[in-house]
Structure formats: C-alpha cells, structure tokens
C-alpha cells in the first residue's frame, strides 16, 4: 500500500520527527530524474537545512575486497551500542553501468541492516559522478535533519569518486590491506594525501604481523608528506573488521580529530569551503547540462568535431563557434 503524498511542510515535519519511511521517500525524490520531483526535493532540503549539520560525516574508501562492508558493519555496531544513530550512504559512479550498486548494499551489512538506529541507502544511480555525488550530499542533509548523528559515505577506491566524497565529509578514512611489502605502490598519492586516518584491515590470525609492518610503512610514507593544513597528523592503525578488534581505537581517533579541529576552527572552515565548492559544482553542472542539451549545439557538435579532427579548423575556433551559437540560441529564448 502506497502512502499518500505529503506536502513539502509535511515531509519536513515527518523527517525532523525521525520518520524513516518519509526520509526514504524524500531521498527517492532527491534521486529522481523527474523535474517535478527534483523541485519538491529541493524545497524539502531547504526546509531541513536548519536542522542539519550536527553530525560527524565520515568518508570511507578502499579497494574492492579491502573489507569496507564488513568494517562498516562492525563500525556501525560499535556506534549503535553507544546510542548513536548512523546513516550509511554510498557513492558509486559505476552504478548506472553495473545496474545496481554493490556499495551500501544492505545484505553486505548483516548486523546493521537489522538495527532500527541505522539507515542504509545504496548509491544513487546517475550518468555522471557529479550527479551521483550531489544526490548523496543532499541525502546527508535529510539524514542529519532526521537525527542521524553519524554519517558514513562509502566509496570504492578507484580514483575520482574519492575527491567527491572528500568534498562532503569531515573525516576521510582509508582502508588498506597488508600486502607483500609494496602496498604503497598501487595507491595513488592523491588519495593518501586526502586521508585523515589510514586503517589496515584484517589484522587478525596470521595477518597481525604483516598488518603492523604495513602500518609502519604507511607511517613512514606519511612523514614525507607536507604538513596538513589543519595541523592534524594523519594516524595509521591496524584492526580487524571481521573480528571487531581495534574498532574503538579508530573511533577514538576520529573523536580526537573532531575535538582538535573544532577547537582550532578548522572543522567549520572546512564545511564552509565545501559548501562553496558545491555551489561552483552546481553551476558547472547546470551550465554543462544546458549547453549539451541545447538543440543548436546538438546539431552543430558533430560537424565541429569532424572539422577539428580533420584539422580544417582549430579546437579553439570550433569551441568559440559552438559557444557563440549557444549564446545566440539562449538570447533568442530557444534553449530547447
Ligand atoms: P569490500 O569489497 O571492501 O566491501 O570488502 P568485503 O567487506 O566484502 O570483504 C572482502 C572479503 O574480506 C570478505 O571475504 C570478508 O569476509 C573478508 N574480510 C573482511 N574483513 C576482514 C577481516 O577483518 N579479517 C579477515 N580475515 N577477513 C576479512
């Protein structure tokens, strides 16, 4: 049975009262591609904004198999036992291609999925990372308004999506595995530089020594990095997500980071910058969307591509012509 549609005000009221069913519905509106839904979603987000912001937002990344879902299950249970309320969101830029995201999948977080104080939402689908990321950022606001005090944003360690996650979280946690001594090789410097904490998973049984060794390697590598802007020194810890060993230490670290950055003012500064960054992202996205969906552009683009490839005009002249044609069609009011 479908629930009756609510007004924007009713949605906001229900979300702020902690109504999870309505929260889910509002997230569905956020994720919708229908213009009417999007407009309603924006109004709900605006209504929720005064109640949002009071959480710690934690980004969690690691390559497939690093143990993200196993760890999030254990991390989450640790928090729930302390009386916290946790929302687990995900950013998976490949979700459109792979038809159904593997990130933030409830079946992979068996204990958390049964917890009423945990809200798990798989990655939104979308044709661009920017779009998927925006929806997740907006979902954070709704979750915070609903009283979730801890937000996890999970992503897979393959590159660009980390930047998107980094731009919406307070603390960025990188999950690594001990390898053959060359564990630093495969990981991109940029990702390590983003990390506020690096945690080596599967430090259990015969793996314990290897994990400790890997931790030492990471600590050494981090020392070569310039000092972080916040003044916080990223920590390296070992733990076992599966056996739930060393979890408390990870959250002690995150609490320490929070206190430290709140005291210095960096916590707030970072959120302000992120807000500004998202404004520019939104502008970029909207302009791009408007440009590439413009009828005049759609017609002219193949021709210009061809001309550039056959070197009959330069890329800059082609770009200029396309932009002129776009501006003309805009000023004539024929955008579609
Ligand atoms: P994800 O792809 O990063 O989400 O990784 P999963 O959580 O699915 O874990 C990948 C595999 O590693 C699974 O077979 C897990 O059972 C195993 N695993 C995860 N955490 C641990 C751990 O702490 N110790 C051990 N020994 N295995 C683990």
Short mmCIF file of C-alpha atoms and ligand atoms in Angstrom, two decimals:
data_model
loop_
_atom_site.label_atom_id
_atom_site.label_comp_id
_atom_site.label_asym_id
_atom_site.label_seq_id
_atom_site.Cartn_x
_atom_site.Cartn_y
_atom_site.Cartn_z
CA UNK A 1 0.00 0.00 0.00
CA UNK A 2 1.35 3.33 -1.04
CA UNK A 3 1.48 6.12 1.48
CA UNK A 4 -0.35 9.27 0.44
CA UNK A 5 1.79 12.06 -0.97
CA UNK A 6 2.75 14.73 1.51
CA UNK A 7 3.27 18.43 1.11
CA UNK A 8 6.76 19.86 1.48
CA UNK A 9 5.96 21.06 5.01
CA UNK A 10 4.59 17.65 5.99
CA UNK A 11 7.73 15.97 4.68
CA UNK A 12 9.98 18.28 6.66
CA UNK A 13 7.92 17.77 9.80
CA UNK A 14 7.98 13.98 9.43
CA UNK A 15 11.73 13.88 8.73
CA UNK A 16 12.56 16.10 11.69
CA UNK A 17 10.37 13.81 13.84
CA UNK A 18 12.60 10.93 12.73
CA UNK A 19 10.11 9.18 10.44
CA UNK A 20 12.33 6.79 8.46
CA UNK A 21 9.69 5.86 5.90
CA UNK A 22 9.26 9.51 4.97
CA UNK A 23 13.00 10.03 4.99
CA UNK A 24 13.35 7.20 2.48
CA UNK A 25 10.64 8.69 0.30
CA UNK A 26 12.31 12.09 0.37
CA UNK A 27 15.62 10.51 -0.65
CA UNK A 28 13.81 8.88 -3.55
CA UNK A 29 12.63 12.34 -4.62
CA UNK A 30 16.22 13.61 -4.36
CA UNK A 31 17.33 10.76 -6.62
CA UNK A 32 14.53 11.16 -9.14
CA UNK A 33 15.23 12.49 -12.61
CA UNK A 34 11.75 13.98 -12.93
CA UNK A 35 11.79 17.76 -12.80
CA UNK A 36 8.73 17.95 -10.51
CA UNK A 37 10.35 15.57 -8.03
CA UNK A 38 13.59 17.47 -8.08
CA UNK A 39 11.84 20.74 -7.38
CA UNK A 40 9.97 19.21 -4.46
CA UNK A 41 13.17 17.61 -3.19
CA UNK A 42 14.93 20.97 -3.21
CA UNK A 43 12.15 22.53 -1.17
CA UNK A 44 12.30 19.69 1.36
CA UNK A 45 16.08 20.02 1.63
CA UNK A 46 15.73 23.73 2.22
CA UNK A 47 13.19 23.07 4.95
CA UNK A 48 15.52 20.53 6.57
CA UNK A 49 18.61 22.69 6.39
CA UNK A 50 18.10 24.46 9.74
CA UNK A 51 18.02 21.03 11.44
CA UNK A 52 21.05 19.64 9.60
CA UNK A 53 24.78 19.91 10.10
CA UNK A 54 25.01 18.45 13.58
CA UNK A 55 26.71 15.19 12.71
CA UNK A 56 30.13 13.87 12.04
CA UNK A 57 30.48 12.93 8.37
CA UNK A 58 32.99 10.20 7.69
CA UNK A 59 34.15 9.13 4.25
CA UNK A 60 35.26 5.51 3.95
CA UNK A 61 37.18 4.20 0.98
CA UNK A 62 39.26 1.21 -0.02
CA UNK A 63 39.70 -1.08 -3.00
CA UNK A 64 37.16 -3.87 -3.55
CA UNK A 65 37.96 -6.67 -1.11
CA UNK A 66 39.60 -4.34 1.43
CA UNK A 67 36.71 -5.14 3.72
CA UNK A 68 34.60 -1.98 3.52
CA UNK A 69 31.22 -3.58 4.09
CA UNK A 70 32.49 -5.96 6.78
CA UNK A 71 34.13 -2.99 8.51
CA UNK A 72 31.15 -0.68 8.20
CA UNK A 73 29.03 -3.40 9.80
CA UNK A 74 31.43 -3.56 12.76
CA UNK A 75 31.99 0.20 12.94
CA UNK A 76 28.26 0.74 12.86
CA UNK A 77 27.52 -1.75 15.61
CA UNK A 78 30.17 -0.10 17.77
CA UNK A 79 28.41 3.25 17.34
CA UNK A 80 24.90 1.87 17.77
CA UNK A 81 25.92 0.29 21.08
CA UNK A 82 26.94 3.75 22.23
CA UNK A 83 23.47 5.01 21.48
CA UNK A 84 24.42 6.74 18.26
CA UNK A 85 22.30 6.90 15.12
CA UNK A 86 24.09 6.05 11.89
CA UNK A 87 23.30 6.63 8.23
CA UNK A 88 25.33 4.73 5.65
CA UNK A 89 25.34 6.27 2.19
CA UNK A 90 27.43 5.42 -0.83
CA UNK A 91 28.84 6.95 -3.97
CA UNK A 92 29.31 4.55 -6.80
CA UNK A 93 29.84 6.25 -10.13
CA UNK A 94 29.56 2.92 -11.93
CA UNK A 95 26.12 2.13 -10.55
CA UNK A 96 24.41 3.07 -13.80
CA UNK A 97 26.63 0.78 -15.85
CA UNK A 98 26.66 -2.17 -13.48
CA UNK A 99 22.90 -1.99 -12.89
CA UNK A 100 22.65 -1.93 -9.16
CA UNK A 101 25.31 -0.78 -6.83
CA UNK A 102 27.39 -3.07 -4.67
CA UNK A 103 28.18 -0.20 -2.35
CA UNK A 104 25.91 0.41 0.58
CA UNK A 105 24.17 -2.89 -0.07
CA UNK A 106 22.19 -3.95 2.99
CA UNK A 107 22.87 -7.63 2.52
CA UNK A 108 26.56 -6.91 2.93
CA UNK A 109 25.97 -5.30 6.34
CA UNK A 110 24.00 -8.01 8.06
CA UNK A 111 24.02 -6.75 11.64
CA UNK A 112 23.46 -3.09 10.81
CA UNK A 113 20.62 -3.91 8.43
CA UNK A 114 18.60 -5.17 11.41
CA UNK A 115 19.23 -2.08 13.53
CA UNK A 116 16.43 0.49 13.76
CA UNK A 117 19.02 3.19 14.51
CA UNK A 118 20.87 2.53 11.27
CA UNK A 119 19.71 3.86 7.92
CA UNK A 120 21.42 2.23 4.95
CA UNK A 121 20.96 3.64 1.49
CA UNK A 122 22.79 2.28 -1.57
CA UNK A 123 24.38 4.62 -4.09
CA UNK A 124 22.07 6.63 -6.29
CA UNK A 125 22.29 5.85 -9.98
CA UNK A 126 23.32 8.53 -12.40
CA UNK A 127 25.05 9.23 -15.63
CA UNK A 128 27.75 11.36 -14.05
CA UNK A 129 29.80 11.20 -10.89
CA UNK A 130 28.87 14.81 -10.18
CA UNK A 131 25.19 13.94 -10.29
CA UNK A 132 25.55 10.89 -8.05
CA UNK A 133 27.69 12.86 -5.60
CA UNK A 134 25.26 15.76 -5.44
CA UNK A 135 22.40 13.42 -4.59
CA UNK A 136 24.45 11.88 -1.80
CA UNK A 137 25.36 15.27 -0.38
CA UNK A 138 21.70 16.28 -0.35
CA UNK A 139 20.78 12.99 1.29
CA UNK A 140 23.27 13.77 4.09
CA UNK A 141 21.25 16.88 4.94
CA UNK A 142 18.00 14.93 5.11
CA UNK A 143 19.59 12.25 7.31
CA UNK A 144 21.00 14.83 9.68
CA UNK A 145 17.63 16.52 9.97
CA UNK A 146 16.17 13.10 10.83
CA UNK A 147 18.54 12.91 13.79
CA UNK A 148 21.36 10.76 12.48
CA UNK A 149 24.47 11.92 14.32
CA UNK A 150 26.98 9.93 12.30
CA UNK A 151 27.06 9.68 8.52
CA UNK A 152 29.23 7.25 6.61
CA UNK A 153 29.81 7.85 2.92
CA UNK A 154 31.31 4.76 1.35
CA UNK A 155 33.08 4.75 -1.96
CA UNK A 156 35.29 2.41 -3.89
CA UNK A 157 38.98 3.18 -4.12
CA UNK A 158 39.41 3.78 -7.79
CA UNK A 159 40.05 7.49 -8.11
CA UNK A 160 37.72 10.36 -8.88
CA UNK A 161 34.92 9.33 -6.58
CA UNK A 162 37.26 9.86 -3.62
CA UNK A 163 37.53 13.53 -4.44
CA UNK A 164 33.75 13.79 -4.48
CA UNK A 165 33.49 12.05 -1.10
CA UNK A 166 36.32 14.12 0.34
CA UNK A 167 34.41 17.24 -0.58
CA UNK A 168 31.44 16.31 1.62
CA UNK A 169 32.94 14.71 4.73
CA UNK A 170 34.71 15.89 7.86
CA UNK A 171 36.99 12.89 8.21
CA UNK A 172 38.35 10.73 5.44
CA UNK A 173 39.22 7.14 6.35
CA UNK A 174 41.27 4.98 4.01
CA UNK A 175 41.07 1.20 4.47
CA UNK A 176 44.16 -0.66 3.34
CA UNK A 177 45.40 -4.24 3.43
CA UNK A 178 48.83 -5.56 4.23
CA UNK A 179 50.42 -6.89 1.12
CA UNK A 180 53.81 -8.09 0.15
CA UNK A 181 55.69 -5.09 1.41
CA UNK A 182 54.94 -3.00 -1.63
CA UNK A 183 51.46 -1.95 -0.52
CA UNK A 184 52.31 1.67 -1.14
CA UNK A 185 52.74 1.09 -4.84
CA UNK A 186 49.19 0.66 -6.07
CA UNK A 187 47.78 3.54 -4.10
CA UNK A 188 47.65 6.95 -5.54
CA UNK A 189 49.47 9.66 -3.71
CA UNK A 190 46.48 11.94 -4.00
CA UNK A 191 44.28 9.51 -2.12
CA UNK A 192 46.80 9.12 0.69
CA UNK A 193 47.06 12.87 0.92
CA UNK A 194 43.31 13.13 1.45
CA UNK A 195 43.29 10.61 4.30
CA UNK A 196 42.90 11.81 7.90
CA UNK A 197 43.35 8.24 9.02
CA UNK A 198 44.67 5.09 7.37
CA UNK A 199 43.49 1.81 8.83
CA UNK A 200 44.99 -1.55 7.94
CA UNK A 201 42.25 -4.18 7.97
CA UNK A 202 42.42 -7.94 8.55
CA UNK A 203 44.91 -7.63 11.39
CA UNK A 204 43.85 -11.00 12.74
CA UNK A 205 45.34 -14.51 12.98
CA UNK A 206 48.44 -14.89 10.89
CA UNK A 207 47.98 -11.44 9.39
CA UNK A 208 48.77 -9.46 12.51
CA UNK A 209 52.50 -9.02 11.92
CA UNK A 210 52.09 -8.19 8.25
CA UNK A 211 49.47 -5.60 9.16
CA UNK A 212 51.77 -3.98 11.71
CA UNK A 213 54.57 -3.89 9.18
CA UNK A 214 52.28 -2.30 6.62
CA UNK A 215 51.26 0.28 9.21
CA UNK A 216 54.92 1.15 9.78
CA UNK A 217 55.39 1.59 6.02
CA UNK A 218 52.42 3.93 5.83
CA UNK A 219 53.63 5.94 8.81
CA UNK A 220 56.99 6.39 7.12
CA UNK A 221 55.39 7.38 3.85
CA UNK A 222 53.15 9.93 5.57
CA UNK A 223 56.14 11.58 7.18
CA UNK A 224 57.36 12.57 3.75
CA UNK A 225 54.16 14.47 3.06
CA UNK A 226 53.98 18.17 3.82
CA UNK A 227 52.15 19.17 6.99
CA UNK A 228 48.39 19.18 6.58
CA UNK A 229 46.61 22.50 6.54
CA UNK A 230 44.61 21.61 9.63
CA UNK A 231 47.75 20.73 11.55
CA UNK A 232 46.30 17.27 12.21
CA UNK A 233 48.77 14.44 11.70
CA UNK A 234 47.03 11.54 9.94
CA UNK A 235 47.17 8.40 12.06
CA UNK A 236 47.76 4.82 10.97
CA UNK A 237 46.07 1.98 12.90
CA UNK A 238 45.56 -1.75 12.44
CA UNK A 239 42.26 -3.53 13.11
CA UNK A 240 40.06 -6.42 12.15
CA UNK A 241 36.66 -5.60 10.77
CA UNK A 242 35.62 -9.24 10.77
CA UNK A 243 36.60 -9.99 14.37
CA UNK A 244 35.81 -6.47 15.56
CA UNK A 245 39.28 -5.86 17.02
CA UNK A 246 40.65 -2.33 17.29
CA UNK A 247 37.40 -0.60 16.35
CA UNK A 248 37.21 1.54 19.49
CA UNK A 249 40.67 2.96 18.71
CA UNK A 250 39.51 4.03 15.25
CA UNK A 251 36.61 5.99 16.70
CA UNK A 252 38.75 7.42 19.45
CA UNK A 253 40.98 8.75 16.68
CA UNK A 254 38.01 10.27 14.88
CA UNK A 255 36.74 11.86 18.12
CA UNK A 256 40.18 13.29 18.72
CA UNK A 257 40.24 14.75 15.21
CA UNK A 258 36.83 16.26 15.75
CA UNK A 259 37.77 17.91 19.04
CA UNK A 260 41.04 19.15 17.66
CA UNK A 261 39.54 20.68 14.52
CA UNK A 262 36.51 22.12 16.31
CA UNK A 263 38.90 23.83 18.74
CA UNK A 264 41.06 25.29 16.01
CA UNK A 265 38.06 26.31 13.91
CA UNK A 266 39.16 24.11 11.03
CA UNK A 267 36.07 21.91 11.27
CA UNK A 268 33.77 24.82 10.48
CA UNK A 269 36.15 26.32 7.93
CA UNK A 270 36.25 23.06 6.00
CA UNK A 271 32.46 22.80 5.92
CA UNK A 272 32.20 26.38 4.68
CA UNK A 273 34.67 25.69 1.91
CA UNK A 274 32.84 22.53 0.98
CA UNK A 275 29.59 24.47 0.72
CA UNK A 276 31.26 26.98 -1.57
CA UNK A 277 32.82 24.20 -3.64
CA UNK A 278 29.39 22.62 -4.10
CA UNK A 279 27.93 25.89 -5.30
CA UNK A 280 30.53 26.06 -8.05
CA UNK A 281 29.97 22.40 -8.84
CA UNK A 282 26.26 23.04 -9.19
CA UNK A 283 26.92 25.96 -11.54
CA UNK A 284 29.31 23.91 -13.64
CA UNK A 285 26.87 21.04 -13.83
CA UNK A 286 23.94 23.24 -14.78
CA UNK A 287 25.89 25.09 -17.44
CA UNK A 288 27.19 21.88 -18.94
CA UNK A 289 23.77 20.33 -18.91
CA UNK A 290 22.21 23.36 -20.54
CA UNK A 291 24.95 23.51 -23.18
CA UNK A 292 24.97 19.88 -24.20
CA UNK A 293 21.18 19.57 -24.22
CA UNK A 294 20.80 22.65 -26.39
CA UNK A 295 19.27 21.79 -29.78
CA UNK A 296 21.55 24.11 -31.75
CA UNK A 297 24.58 22.60 -30.05
CA UNK A 298 23.41 19.06 -30.64
CA UNK A 299 23.16 19.82 -34.35
CA UNK A 300 26.44 21.66 -34.64
CA UNK A 301 28.58 19.43 -32.44
CA UNK A 302 29.19 16.50 -34.83
CA UNK A 303 30.14 18.91 -37.60
CA UNK A 304 32.62 20.76 -35.38
CA UNK A 305 34.07 17.51 -34.10
CA UNK A 306 34.66 16.41 -37.65
CA UNK A 307 36.20 19.73 -38.62
CA UNK A 308 38.59 19.61 -35.68
CA UNK A 309 39.61 16.03 -36.34
CA UNK A 310 40.29 16.72 -39.99
CA UNK A 311 42.24 19.78 -38.90
CA UNK A 312 40.23 22.15 -41.06
CA UNK A 313 39.75 24.40 -38.00
CA UNK A 314 41.49 24.61 -34.65
CA UNK A 315 39.87 23.27 -31.47
CA UNK A 316 39.66 26.81 -30.09
CA UNK A 317 37.88 28.22 -33.10
CA UNK A 318 35.47 25.29 -33.01
CA UNK A 319 34.80 25.82 -29.29
CA UNK A 320 34.26 29.51 -29.89
CA UNK A 321 31.80 28.84 -32.70
CA UNK A 322 29.86 26.40 -30.56
CA UNK A 323 29.71 28.82 -27.67
CA UNK A 324 28.59 31.67 -29.94
CA UNK A 325 25.86 29.51 -31.33
CA UNK A 326 24.84 28.60 -27.76
CA UNK A 327 24.73 32.23 -26.61
CA UNK A 328 22.70 33.17 -29.68
CA UNK A 329 20.12 30.50 -29.10
CA UNK A 330 19.89 31.47 -25.41
CA UNK A 331 19.34 35.14 -26.18
CA UNK A 332 16.64 34.20 -28.66
CA UNK A 333 15.00 32.16 -25.98
CA UNK A 334 15.19 28.92 -27.95
CA UNK A 335 17.10 26.89 -25.41
CA UNK A 336 15.28 23.66 -26.19
P1 LIG B 1 34.66 -4.70 0.29
O1 LIG B 1 34.65 -5.15 -1.12
O2 LIG B 1 35.74 -3.70 0.53
O3 LIG B 1 33.34 -4.25 0.80
O4 LIG B 1 35.10 -5.98 1.18
P2 LIG B 1 34.22 -7.03 2.00
O5 LIG B 1 33.76 -6.42 3.28
O6 LIG B 1 33.20 -7.63 1.11
O7 LIG B 1 35.34 -8.10 2.39
C1 LIG B 1 36.06 -8.80 1.40
C2 LIG B 1 36.50 -10.15 1.98
O8 LIG B 1 37.42 -9.94 3.06
C3 LIG B 1 35.35 -10.96 2.56
O9 LIG B 1 35.55 -12.31 2.23
C4 LIG B 1 35.47 -10.73 4.05
O10 LIG B 1 34.97 -11.81 4.79
C5 LIG B 1 36.97 -10.58 4.24
N1 LIG B 1 37.28 -9.74 5.39
C6 LIG B 1 36.78 -8.51 5.64
N2 LIG B 1 37.25 -8.02 6.80
C7 LIG B 1 38.10 -8.97 7.28
C8 LIG B 1 38.92 -9.06 8.47
O11 LIG B 1 38.95 -8.18 9.32
N3 LIG B 1 39.68 -10.17 8.61
C9 LIG B 1 39.67 -11.16 7.71
N4 LIG B 1 40.46 -12.22 7.92
N5 LIG B 1 38.91 -11.14 6.60
C10 LIG B 1 38.12 -10.06 6.39
#
